[in-house]
Structure formats: C-alpha cells, structure tokens
Coordinates of C-alpha atoms in Angstrom, one line a residue:
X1449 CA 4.2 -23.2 0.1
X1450 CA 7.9 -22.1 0.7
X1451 CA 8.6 -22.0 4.3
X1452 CA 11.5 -19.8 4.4
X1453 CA 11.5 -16.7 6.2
X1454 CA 11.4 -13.8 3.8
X1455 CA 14.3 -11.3 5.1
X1456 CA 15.8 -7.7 3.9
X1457 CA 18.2 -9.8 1.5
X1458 CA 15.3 -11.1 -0.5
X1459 CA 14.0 -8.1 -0.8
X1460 CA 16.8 -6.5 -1.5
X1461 CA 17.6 -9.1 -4.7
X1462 CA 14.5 -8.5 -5.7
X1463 CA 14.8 -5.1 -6.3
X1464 CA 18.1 -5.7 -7.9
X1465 CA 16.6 -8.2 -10.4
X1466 CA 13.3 -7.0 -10.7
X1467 CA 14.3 -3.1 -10.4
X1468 CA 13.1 -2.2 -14.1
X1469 CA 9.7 -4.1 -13.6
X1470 CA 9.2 -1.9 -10.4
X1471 CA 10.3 1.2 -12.2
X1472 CA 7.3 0.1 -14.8
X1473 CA 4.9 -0.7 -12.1
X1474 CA 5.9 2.5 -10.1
X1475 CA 5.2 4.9 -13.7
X1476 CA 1.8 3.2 -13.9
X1477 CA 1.0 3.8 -10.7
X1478 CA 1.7 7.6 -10.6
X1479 CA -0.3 7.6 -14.3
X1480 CA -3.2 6.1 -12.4
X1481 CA -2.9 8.7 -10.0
X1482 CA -2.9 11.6 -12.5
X1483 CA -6.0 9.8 -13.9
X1484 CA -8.0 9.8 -10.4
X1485 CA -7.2 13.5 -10.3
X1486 CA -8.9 14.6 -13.5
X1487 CA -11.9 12.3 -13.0
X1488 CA -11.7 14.2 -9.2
X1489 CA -11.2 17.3 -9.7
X1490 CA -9.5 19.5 -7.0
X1491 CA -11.6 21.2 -4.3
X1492 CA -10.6 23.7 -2.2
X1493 CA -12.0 24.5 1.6
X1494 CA -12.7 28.3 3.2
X1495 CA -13.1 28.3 7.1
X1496 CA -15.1 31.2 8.7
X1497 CA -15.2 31.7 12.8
X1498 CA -17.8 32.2 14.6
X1499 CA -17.6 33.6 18.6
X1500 CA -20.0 32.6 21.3
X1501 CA -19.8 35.2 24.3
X1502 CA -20.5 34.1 27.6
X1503 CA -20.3 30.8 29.8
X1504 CA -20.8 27.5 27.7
X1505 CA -19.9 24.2 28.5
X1506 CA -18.3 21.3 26.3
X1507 CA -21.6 19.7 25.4
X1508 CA -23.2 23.1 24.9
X1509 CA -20.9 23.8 22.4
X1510 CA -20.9 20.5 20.7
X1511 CA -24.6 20.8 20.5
X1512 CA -23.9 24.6 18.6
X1513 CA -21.5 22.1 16.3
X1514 CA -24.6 20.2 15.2
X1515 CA -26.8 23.3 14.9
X1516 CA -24.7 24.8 12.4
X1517 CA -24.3 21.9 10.4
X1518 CA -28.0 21.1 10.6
X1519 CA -30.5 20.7 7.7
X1520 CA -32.4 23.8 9.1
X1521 CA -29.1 26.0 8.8
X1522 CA -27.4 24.3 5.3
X1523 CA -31.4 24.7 3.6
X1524 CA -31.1 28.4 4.4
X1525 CA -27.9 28.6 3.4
X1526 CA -28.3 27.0 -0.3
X1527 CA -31.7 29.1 -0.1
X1528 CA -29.9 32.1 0.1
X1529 CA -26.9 30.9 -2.2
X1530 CA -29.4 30.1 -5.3
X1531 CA -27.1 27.5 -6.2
X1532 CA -29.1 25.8 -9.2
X1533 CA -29.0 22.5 -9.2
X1534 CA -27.6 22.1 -5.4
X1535 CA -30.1 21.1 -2.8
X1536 CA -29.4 21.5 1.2
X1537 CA -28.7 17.7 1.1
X1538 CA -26.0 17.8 -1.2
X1539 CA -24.7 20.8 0.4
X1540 CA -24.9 19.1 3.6
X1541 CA -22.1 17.0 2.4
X1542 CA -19.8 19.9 1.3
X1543 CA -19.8 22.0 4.9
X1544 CA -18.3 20.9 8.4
X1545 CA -18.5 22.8 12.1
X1546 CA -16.0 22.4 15.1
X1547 CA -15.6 23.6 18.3
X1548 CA -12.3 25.5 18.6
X1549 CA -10.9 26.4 22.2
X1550 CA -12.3 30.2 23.4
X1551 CA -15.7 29.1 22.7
X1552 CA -15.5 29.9 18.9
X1553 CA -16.8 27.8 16.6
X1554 CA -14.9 27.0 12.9
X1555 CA -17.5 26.5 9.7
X1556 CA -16.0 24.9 6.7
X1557 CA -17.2 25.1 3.4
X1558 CA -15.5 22.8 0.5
X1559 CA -16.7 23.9 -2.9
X1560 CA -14.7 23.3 -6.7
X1561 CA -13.8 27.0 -6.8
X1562 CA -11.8 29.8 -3.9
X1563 CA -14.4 31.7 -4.3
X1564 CA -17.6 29.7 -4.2
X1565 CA -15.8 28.0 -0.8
X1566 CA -15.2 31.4 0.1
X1567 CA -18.6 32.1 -0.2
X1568 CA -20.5 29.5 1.1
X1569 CA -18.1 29.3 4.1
X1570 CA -19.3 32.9 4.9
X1571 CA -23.2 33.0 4.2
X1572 CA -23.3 29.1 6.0
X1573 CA -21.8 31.0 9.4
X1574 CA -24.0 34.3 9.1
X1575 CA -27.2 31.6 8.6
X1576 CA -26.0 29.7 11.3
X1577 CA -25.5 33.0 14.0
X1578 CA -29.0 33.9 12.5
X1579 CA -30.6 30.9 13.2
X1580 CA -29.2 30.8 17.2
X1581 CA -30.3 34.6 17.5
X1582 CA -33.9 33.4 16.9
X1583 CA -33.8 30.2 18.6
X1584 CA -32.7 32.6 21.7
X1585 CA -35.3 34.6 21.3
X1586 CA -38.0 32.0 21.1
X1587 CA -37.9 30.5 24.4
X1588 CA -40.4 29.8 27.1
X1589 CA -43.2 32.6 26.5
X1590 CA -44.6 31.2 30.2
X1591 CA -40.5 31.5 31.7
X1592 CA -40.6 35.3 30.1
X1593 CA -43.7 36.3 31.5
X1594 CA -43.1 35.2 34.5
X1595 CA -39.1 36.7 34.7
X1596 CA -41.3 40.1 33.5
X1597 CA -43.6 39.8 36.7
X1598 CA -41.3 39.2 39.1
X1599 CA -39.1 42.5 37.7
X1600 CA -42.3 44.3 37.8
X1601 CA -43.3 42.5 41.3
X1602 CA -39.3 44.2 42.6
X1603 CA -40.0 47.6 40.7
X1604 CA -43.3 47.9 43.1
X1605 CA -41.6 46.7 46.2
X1606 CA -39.1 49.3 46.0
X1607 CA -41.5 52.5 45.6
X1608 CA -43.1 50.6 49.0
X1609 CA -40.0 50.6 50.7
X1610 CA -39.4 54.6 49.8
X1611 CA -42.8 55.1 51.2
X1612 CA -42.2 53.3 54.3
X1613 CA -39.1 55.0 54.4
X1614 CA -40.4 58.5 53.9
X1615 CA -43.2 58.1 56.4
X1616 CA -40.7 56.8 58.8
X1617 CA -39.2 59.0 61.7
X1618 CA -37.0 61.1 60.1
X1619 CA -33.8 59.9 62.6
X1620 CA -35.5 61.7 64.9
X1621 CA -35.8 58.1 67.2
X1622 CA -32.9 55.3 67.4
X1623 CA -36.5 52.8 66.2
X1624 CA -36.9 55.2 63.3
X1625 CA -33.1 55.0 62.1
X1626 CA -33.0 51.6 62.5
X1627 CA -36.4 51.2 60.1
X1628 CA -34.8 53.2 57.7
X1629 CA -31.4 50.8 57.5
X1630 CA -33.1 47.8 57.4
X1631 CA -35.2 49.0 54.7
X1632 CA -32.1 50.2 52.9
X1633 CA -30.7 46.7 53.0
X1634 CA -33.4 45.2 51.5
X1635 CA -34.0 47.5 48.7
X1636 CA -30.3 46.5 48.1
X1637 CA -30.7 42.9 48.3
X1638 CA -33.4 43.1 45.7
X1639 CA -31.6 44.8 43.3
X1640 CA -28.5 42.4 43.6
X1641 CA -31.2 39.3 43.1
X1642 CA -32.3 41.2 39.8
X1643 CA -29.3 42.0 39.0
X1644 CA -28.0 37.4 39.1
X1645 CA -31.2 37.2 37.9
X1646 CA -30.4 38.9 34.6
X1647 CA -27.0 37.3 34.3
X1648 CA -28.5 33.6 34.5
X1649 CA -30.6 34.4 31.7
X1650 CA -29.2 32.5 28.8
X1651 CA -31.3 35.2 26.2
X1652 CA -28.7 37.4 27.8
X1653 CA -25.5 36.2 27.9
X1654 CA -26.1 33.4 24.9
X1655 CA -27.2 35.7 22.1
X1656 CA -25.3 38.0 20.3
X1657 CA -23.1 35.3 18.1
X1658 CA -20.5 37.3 16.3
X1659 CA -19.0 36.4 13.0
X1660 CA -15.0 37.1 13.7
X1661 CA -14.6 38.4 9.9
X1662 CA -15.1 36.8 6.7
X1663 CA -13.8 33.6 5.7
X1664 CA -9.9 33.8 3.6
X1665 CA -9.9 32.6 0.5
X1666 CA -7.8 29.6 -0.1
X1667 CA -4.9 29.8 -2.1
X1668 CA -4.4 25.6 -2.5
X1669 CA -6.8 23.0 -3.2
X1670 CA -7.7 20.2 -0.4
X1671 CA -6.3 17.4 -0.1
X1672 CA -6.1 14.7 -1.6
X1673 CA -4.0 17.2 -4.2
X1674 CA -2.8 15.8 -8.0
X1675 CA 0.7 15.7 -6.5
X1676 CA -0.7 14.0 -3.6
X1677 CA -2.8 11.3 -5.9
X1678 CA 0.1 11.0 -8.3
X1679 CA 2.6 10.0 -5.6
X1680 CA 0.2 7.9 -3.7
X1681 CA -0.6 6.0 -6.8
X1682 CA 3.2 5.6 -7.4
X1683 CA 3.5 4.7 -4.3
X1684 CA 1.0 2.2 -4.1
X1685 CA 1.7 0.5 -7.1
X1686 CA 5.1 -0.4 -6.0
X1687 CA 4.7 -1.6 -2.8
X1688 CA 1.3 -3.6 -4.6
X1689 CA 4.2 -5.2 -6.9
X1690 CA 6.7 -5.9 -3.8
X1691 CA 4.2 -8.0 -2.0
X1692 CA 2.9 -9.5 -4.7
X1693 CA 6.5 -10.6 -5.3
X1694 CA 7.3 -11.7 -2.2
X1695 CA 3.3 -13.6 -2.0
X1696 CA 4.2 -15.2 -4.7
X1697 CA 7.7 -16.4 -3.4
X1698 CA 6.8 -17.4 -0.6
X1699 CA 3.8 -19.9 -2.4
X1700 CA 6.3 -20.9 -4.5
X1701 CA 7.0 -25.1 -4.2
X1702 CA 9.8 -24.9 -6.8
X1703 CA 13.5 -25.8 -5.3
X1704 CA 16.5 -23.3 -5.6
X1705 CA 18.7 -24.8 -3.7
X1706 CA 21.2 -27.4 -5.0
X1707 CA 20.6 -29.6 -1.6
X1708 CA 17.4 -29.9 -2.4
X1709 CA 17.3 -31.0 -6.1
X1710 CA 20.1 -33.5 -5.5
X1711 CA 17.7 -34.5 -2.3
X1712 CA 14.5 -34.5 -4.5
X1713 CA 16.5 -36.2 -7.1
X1714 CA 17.9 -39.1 -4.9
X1715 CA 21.1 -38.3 -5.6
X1716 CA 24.7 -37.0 -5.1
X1717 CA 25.6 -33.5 -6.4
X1718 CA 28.6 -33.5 -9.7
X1719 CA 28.6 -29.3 -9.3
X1720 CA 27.2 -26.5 -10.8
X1721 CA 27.9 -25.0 -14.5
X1722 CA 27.5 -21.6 -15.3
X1723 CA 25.5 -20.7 -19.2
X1724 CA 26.0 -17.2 -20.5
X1725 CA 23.6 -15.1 -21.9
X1726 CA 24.4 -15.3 -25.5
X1727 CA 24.0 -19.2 -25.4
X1728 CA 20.0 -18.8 -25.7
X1729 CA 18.7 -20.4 -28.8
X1730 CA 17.0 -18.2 -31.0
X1731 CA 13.5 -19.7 -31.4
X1732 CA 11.0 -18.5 -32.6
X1733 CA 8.8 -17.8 -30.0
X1734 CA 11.5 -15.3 -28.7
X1735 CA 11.2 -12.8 -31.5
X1736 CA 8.2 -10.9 -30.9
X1737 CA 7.2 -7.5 -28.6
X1738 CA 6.0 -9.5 -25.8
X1739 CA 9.2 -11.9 -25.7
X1740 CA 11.2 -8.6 -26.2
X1741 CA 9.5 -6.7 -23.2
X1742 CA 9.9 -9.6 -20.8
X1743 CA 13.5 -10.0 -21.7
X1744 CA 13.8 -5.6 -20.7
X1745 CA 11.3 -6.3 -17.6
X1746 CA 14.3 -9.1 -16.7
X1747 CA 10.5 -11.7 -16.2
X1748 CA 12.8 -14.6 -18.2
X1749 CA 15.3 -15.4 -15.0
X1750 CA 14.0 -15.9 -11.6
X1751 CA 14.7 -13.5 -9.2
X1752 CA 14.8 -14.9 -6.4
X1753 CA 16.9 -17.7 -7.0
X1754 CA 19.9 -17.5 -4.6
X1755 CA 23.3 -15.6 -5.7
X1756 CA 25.5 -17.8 -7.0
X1757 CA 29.0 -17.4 -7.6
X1758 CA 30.0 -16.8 -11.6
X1759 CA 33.0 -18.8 -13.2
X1760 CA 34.1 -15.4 -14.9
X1761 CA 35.3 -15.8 -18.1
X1762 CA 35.3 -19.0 -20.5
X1763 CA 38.2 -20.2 -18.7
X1764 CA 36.4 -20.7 -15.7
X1765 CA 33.2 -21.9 -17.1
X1766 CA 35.6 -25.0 -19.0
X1767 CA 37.0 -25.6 -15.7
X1768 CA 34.0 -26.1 -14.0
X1769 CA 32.8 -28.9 -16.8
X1770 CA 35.6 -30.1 -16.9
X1771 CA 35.6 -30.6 -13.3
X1772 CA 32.0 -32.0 -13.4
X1773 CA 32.9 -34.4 -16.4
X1774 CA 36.1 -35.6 -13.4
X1775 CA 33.7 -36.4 -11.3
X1776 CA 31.5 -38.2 -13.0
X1777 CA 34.3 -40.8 -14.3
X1778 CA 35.5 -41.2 -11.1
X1779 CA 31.9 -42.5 -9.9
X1780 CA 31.7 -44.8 -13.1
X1781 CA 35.7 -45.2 -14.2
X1782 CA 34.3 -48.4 -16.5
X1783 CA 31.2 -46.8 -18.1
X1784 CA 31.0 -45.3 -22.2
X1785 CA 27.5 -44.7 -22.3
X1786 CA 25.6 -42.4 -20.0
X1787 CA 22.1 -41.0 -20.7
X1788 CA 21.4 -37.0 -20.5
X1789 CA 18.3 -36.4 -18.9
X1790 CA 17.4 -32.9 -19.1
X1791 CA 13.6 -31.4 -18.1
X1792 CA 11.7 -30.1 -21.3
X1793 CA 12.1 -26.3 -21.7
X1794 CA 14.5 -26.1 -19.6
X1795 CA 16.7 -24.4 -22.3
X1796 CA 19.7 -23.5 -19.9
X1797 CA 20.0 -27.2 -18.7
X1798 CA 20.0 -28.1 -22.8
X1799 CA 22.9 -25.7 -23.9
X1800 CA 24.6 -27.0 -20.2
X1801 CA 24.0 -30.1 -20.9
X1802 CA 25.5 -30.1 -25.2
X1803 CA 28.7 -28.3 -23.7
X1804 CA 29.1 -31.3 -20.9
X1805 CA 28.8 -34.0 -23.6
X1806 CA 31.4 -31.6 -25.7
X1807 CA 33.8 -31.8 -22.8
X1808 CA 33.4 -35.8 -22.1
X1809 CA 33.1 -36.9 -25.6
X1810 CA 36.7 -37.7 -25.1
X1811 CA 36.2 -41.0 -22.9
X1812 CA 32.4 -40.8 -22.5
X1813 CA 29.4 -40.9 -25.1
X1814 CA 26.6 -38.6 -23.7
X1815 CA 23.2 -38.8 -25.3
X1816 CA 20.9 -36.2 -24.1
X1817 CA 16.9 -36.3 -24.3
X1818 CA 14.4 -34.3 -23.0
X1819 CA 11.8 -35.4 -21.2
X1820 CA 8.3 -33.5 -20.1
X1821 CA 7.9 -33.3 -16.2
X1822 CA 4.2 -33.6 -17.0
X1823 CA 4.3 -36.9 -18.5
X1824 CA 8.0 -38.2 -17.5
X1825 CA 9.0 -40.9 -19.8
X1826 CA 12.7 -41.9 -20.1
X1827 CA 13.8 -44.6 -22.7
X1828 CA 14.8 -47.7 -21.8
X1829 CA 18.2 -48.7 -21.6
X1830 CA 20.5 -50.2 -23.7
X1831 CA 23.9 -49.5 -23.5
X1832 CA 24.1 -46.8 -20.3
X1833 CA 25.6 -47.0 -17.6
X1834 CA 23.1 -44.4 -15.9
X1835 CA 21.4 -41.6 -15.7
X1836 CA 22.5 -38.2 -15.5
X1837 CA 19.9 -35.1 -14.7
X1838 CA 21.1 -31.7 -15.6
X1839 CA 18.7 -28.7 -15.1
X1840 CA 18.9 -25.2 -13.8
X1841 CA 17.4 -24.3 -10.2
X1842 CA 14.3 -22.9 -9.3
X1843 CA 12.3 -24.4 -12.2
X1844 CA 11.2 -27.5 -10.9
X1845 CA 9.1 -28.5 -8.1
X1846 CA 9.7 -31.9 -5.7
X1847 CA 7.1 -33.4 -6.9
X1848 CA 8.3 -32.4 -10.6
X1849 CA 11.7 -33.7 -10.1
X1850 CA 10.7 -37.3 -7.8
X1851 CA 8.7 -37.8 -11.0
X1852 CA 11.8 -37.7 -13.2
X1853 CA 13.5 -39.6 -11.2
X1854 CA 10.6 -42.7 -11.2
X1855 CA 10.6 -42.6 -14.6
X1856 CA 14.5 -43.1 -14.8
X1857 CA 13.6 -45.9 -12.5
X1858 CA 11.1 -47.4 -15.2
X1859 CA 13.8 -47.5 -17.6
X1860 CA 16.3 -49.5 -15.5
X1861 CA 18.4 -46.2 -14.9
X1862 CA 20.1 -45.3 -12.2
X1863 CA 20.4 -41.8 -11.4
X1864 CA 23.9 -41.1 -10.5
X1865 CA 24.3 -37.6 -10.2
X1866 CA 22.9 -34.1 -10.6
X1867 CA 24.0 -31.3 -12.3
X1868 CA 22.4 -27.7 -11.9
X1869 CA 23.1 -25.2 -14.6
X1870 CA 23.0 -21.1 -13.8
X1871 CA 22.2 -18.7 -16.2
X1872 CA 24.8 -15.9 -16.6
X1873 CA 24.8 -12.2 -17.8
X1874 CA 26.8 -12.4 -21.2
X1875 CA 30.2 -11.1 -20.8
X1876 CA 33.1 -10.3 -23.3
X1877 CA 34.8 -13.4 -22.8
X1878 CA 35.3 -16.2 -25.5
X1879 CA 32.6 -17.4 -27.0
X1880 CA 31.8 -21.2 -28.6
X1881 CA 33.7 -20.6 -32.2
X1882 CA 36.5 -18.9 -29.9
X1883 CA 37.3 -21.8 -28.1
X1884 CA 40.9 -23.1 -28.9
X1885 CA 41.8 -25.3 -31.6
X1886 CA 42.2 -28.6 -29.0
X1887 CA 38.2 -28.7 -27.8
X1888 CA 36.0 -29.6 -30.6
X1889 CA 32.8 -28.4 -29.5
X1890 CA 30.1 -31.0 -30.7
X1891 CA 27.2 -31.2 -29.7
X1892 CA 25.3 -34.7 -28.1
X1893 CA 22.7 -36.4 -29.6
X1894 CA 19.1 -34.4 -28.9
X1895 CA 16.1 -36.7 -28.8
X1896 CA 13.1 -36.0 -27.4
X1897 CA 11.4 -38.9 -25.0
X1898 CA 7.4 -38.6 -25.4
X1899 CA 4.6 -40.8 -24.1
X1900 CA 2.7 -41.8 -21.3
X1901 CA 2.3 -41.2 -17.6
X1902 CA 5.1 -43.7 -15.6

C-alpha cells in the first residue's frame, strides 16, 4: 500500500487527467437518478391543524400525537375513504401527527396525487377530533355519578341555607344578622367550589377539538423530488469515482518516482526522456471501440503519476538523449556493447528506448530486448559491457523491478543505469521523418527474452 499522504494537489491532478472519466461517471449518475424517480414516483404531502383548547401538558400532547396516528383513528379513516385496495396498515405508513407550539396539533397525509393528500390529510384530522370527542365522553361512569351527586348534594344545601335564612331574625337582633352573613358566605363558598370543580373537569375543558380549516393543497411534490434524485445521483456518482480513485492510489505498490526506481533498481539515475503521443505503435489491439473509449476516458496514462517537466519541442526531447547517451559513455568511456533491457508492454520505454540506441549508435551498439516482469529472463552475456533498464514510471512495482534486476544478475550483467521515459501530449513539433538530414534514425535490434522463473 502507498504510504503517501493523499493532499488537494492529487486531487486536483486527478481531476485534470481524469476530468472526462468524471464527466462520464457524473452523466451516469444523474441517469441513475432520473431512473429512481420513475420507478418512485413523486408524492406529494397535505398538512391539516388541529386545536386543542384548554391546559395540556407536553406529555399530554405527545400522547394526542400517538392517538391520531393510531390504528383505531387511520382504520376509520381508510373506512371512511373507501380506498380499494388500501388497508389502515398501509395507510398507517402514508400519515404523520406532531405537536406544534399553541397546543395545536399538525396531521400529514402523503398520498401520489394533491388531491388525494389533500383529502386524506383532512378526513384523518376530523377522525382523529371525532375519536378524542368520544374518548372524552366515555370516562369514569362511577367519577360522573358521583360529580352529579355532589352538584345535586350543593343544589340542596343552598335551598337549606335560604330556609335557614328566611326563618332567621329578620335583622331585627345583631345574633340574627350575623346568621344571616355567615350563611351568605357559605352559600358563596359553595358555589365558587362548584364553580373549580367544573373547570378541573377535563370533559370540560379537553373536549371540543377544533379543525383550524381544511388542509391546502400542495402545489410541489415531497421530497426526495426528480431534480432532487437526479442531482443526488450525479452527485453521488462522482464523488463514488473520486474515492475510488484516490482508494485505489493509495493501494497502489507501483513506483512513480524516479528515486525510487533507480533505488529498486540498484542503480544510478542517466535522466529522464520525454515520448510524444504520436510515437504509439499502432497494434492491433488498439483499433477497436473499447481501446478507442479508453484512449477519450484518458484510462491509457496514469494519472497520478507526478508532473513532470516536458522537453517542448523535438529539440529538446534530442537534447535530453543526447544528454542521457553523454552520460552513459562517461560511466563506461571503453564499452561498444550495452544491453537494452526494457519491461514487456511497456510500449513508451520501447519507442524510448529505439530513439536512445538511434542517438548512440554513433560510438555505442545498443541491443534492446524485452523481458516479462512475470518471468524475468535476460540473456546471457556476450559482448556487453552492462545493462541498461529503460521504462516509464508508475508501471512497475518494487518487487517487479528487484526481479529485473536479479535476472540481469543471472546473466552476468551489471545494471549501470536507469532511464525513465514520460509519455507526452503530441505537439506540432518535428516528427521522426522530420528529423535533419545528420541523425539517421535507426532503430536497435528488438528481441524478445522468454523462459523461466530466475
């Protein structure tokens, strides 16, 4: 797994170099969406409000919530509906009840049409005021009779008191006017006891549930919306594709660095060449729709191989072989013969790898061969002076490339240097059969090196 920490410049190249691929990904995604919202069709939600009078506390209300959402309340409700088809359980699903502040209560109804939310918004909060008026009204028959007694039990203790009163001295003694007040007090008192007595009685001030209007009909559907499932489908997709580049970075073992392939390698760095575009070899296998699409999607060049600097033109991409080939006589200023080791399919390290031994067929004889990372096998030697390993970066793992350089071991060759090639945009600049009339641009000898495990 690749240890490096994954920062906004990563992510940044890879929307530069994958930004066609995420385009793709993100048009899929917002397709997928669209899809969702025809197999989903849109619903749409009506909310009716229902008013409680009185003194209620928070848990009272919450138990109202549950009441009108209840199976009791949504059975009548799809009773009196005649929905065919729906039963109270499914309808259960469809309707929702929450306590709003001033004691009023908001019924939701979700249905596929305005108007069938509209309705079953309304007829769910008239079932629901129904149902509490009843509930109210079938209390404790033994608490109501016995509230009806003690009314009854006043009413008689008040005609006693006139009595009392009447028969009373008329104010004619200070005993008789004070009989008469007291008896005036407690006729009051009694009725102000009757009169709490009433007002404590929940069937009183509990009942009457009032419906505040009906329910508007909704103008827009619910959400999730289609816009709302197309753009989250968009949007999922891409960031789906964004981690699952940056996943599959970051379990990436393959080395991008030139450091590190000249480390893995066991040896010194000659430089880096640059390969344009137009160099490709036109096989076969890259004429079809699939080899097409993946050259559009921009899936043939890593992406997040580190920005390197182009040489420009074909001026600066001779310099820079010629620069390499400078190097490499100065490490061996006696050799002829120097073997061309080059990873198979690595097709960028190949046409690298014929211009070098175009450059340095001068004073040096290059022979290149390819050689399977699989099954590295590198022929022995014979007239070489080494080994030289040209390939491009971020193709080849540690393990990949210490295996190359065994079986360069095997064969009695010393590795002494690495050269990594970078694939270029094509530009307008000259091209092979443009070069001038002093380079001859041949070609090394290709053979392929095939055979067992080293």
């Amino acid at each position: 797994m690749n240890e490096d920490t994954i920062r906004l410049a990563t992510v940044g190249r890879l929307l530069r170099r994958r930004w066609r691929l995420l385009a793709v990904l993100t048009v899929v995604g917002a397709l997928a969406g669209f899809g969702t919202s025809v197999v989903f069709p849109p619903r749409y939600t009506a909310s009716a409000s229902v008013l409680l009078p009185g003194q209620w506390e928070e848990r009272e209300l919450l138990t109202q919530v549950d009441i009108a959402t209840s199976s009791s309340v949504v059975d009548l409700t799809a009773a009196k509906l005649g929905l065919p088809g729906v039963s109270g359980t499914e309808l259960r699903e469809q309707v929702t009840a929450q306590a709003a502040d001033g004691n009023i209560i908001t019924i939701s109804g979700t249905a596929g049409t305005p108007a069938r939310a509209q309705q079953l918004a309304d007829q769910l909060a008239q079932q629901f005021v129904g149902f509490a008026a009843r509930i109210a009204g079938s209390g404790d028959p033994d608490a109501a009779t016995g509230t009806e007694a003690l009314r009854q039990k006043v009413l008689e203790t008040n005609r006693r008191i006139t009595d009392l009163a009447d028969a009373a001295d008329p104010g004619r003694t200070v005993e008789g006017v004070q009989a008469r007040t007291s008896l005036e007090k407690l006729r009051t008192s009694l009725e102000e006891a009757m009169t709490k007595l009433d007002e404590a009685d929940p069937a009183n001030d509990k009942a009457g549930m009032v419906v505040m209007g009906p329910a508007p009909r909704p103008t827009g559907a619910a959400p999730p919306t289609r816009p709302q499932l197309i753009a989250a489908g968009a949007v999922l997709f891409f960031l789906l594709a964004v981690v699952g580049h940056l996943v599959a970075v970051r379990r990436d073992r393959r080395l991008r660095t030139e450091r590190e392939i000249a480390a893995a390698l066991g040896s010194v760095l000659l430089g880096t060449v640059d390969v344009p575009g137009e160099w490709r070899p036109k096989r076969p296998e890259g004429r079809g729709a699939v080899a097409r699409m993946r050259r559009f999607l921009g899936l043939g060049m890593r992406w997040d191989a580190p920005a390197s600097q182009p040489s420009g033109d074909e001026a600066g991409r001779r310099i820079r072989f010629r620069r390499v080939c400078a190097r490499l006589h100065d490490r061996l200023p006696a050799a002829r013969r120097l073997l061309v080791v080059v990873p198979e399919g690595d097709e960028t390290a190949l046409r690298a790898a014929g211009q070098l031994a175009a450059e340095a067929r001068s004073h040096l004889a290059l022979r290149v061969v390819e050689v399977p990372v699989d099954r590295p096998v590198v022929p022995d030697r014979e007239t070489e002076s080494g080994a030289l390993v040209v390939l491009s970066a971020g193709s080849w793992t540690a393990e990949e490339l210490a295996g190359l350089a065994g079986a360069c071991a095997d064969g009695r060759h010393e590795v002494v240097g690495t050269v990594v090639a970078n694939p270029v945009p094509a530009r307008t600049a000259q091209s092979a059969g443009d070069l001038p009339d002093n380079v001859t641009p041949a070609l090394a000898e290709r053979r392929h090196a095939r055979g067992g495990a080293v």
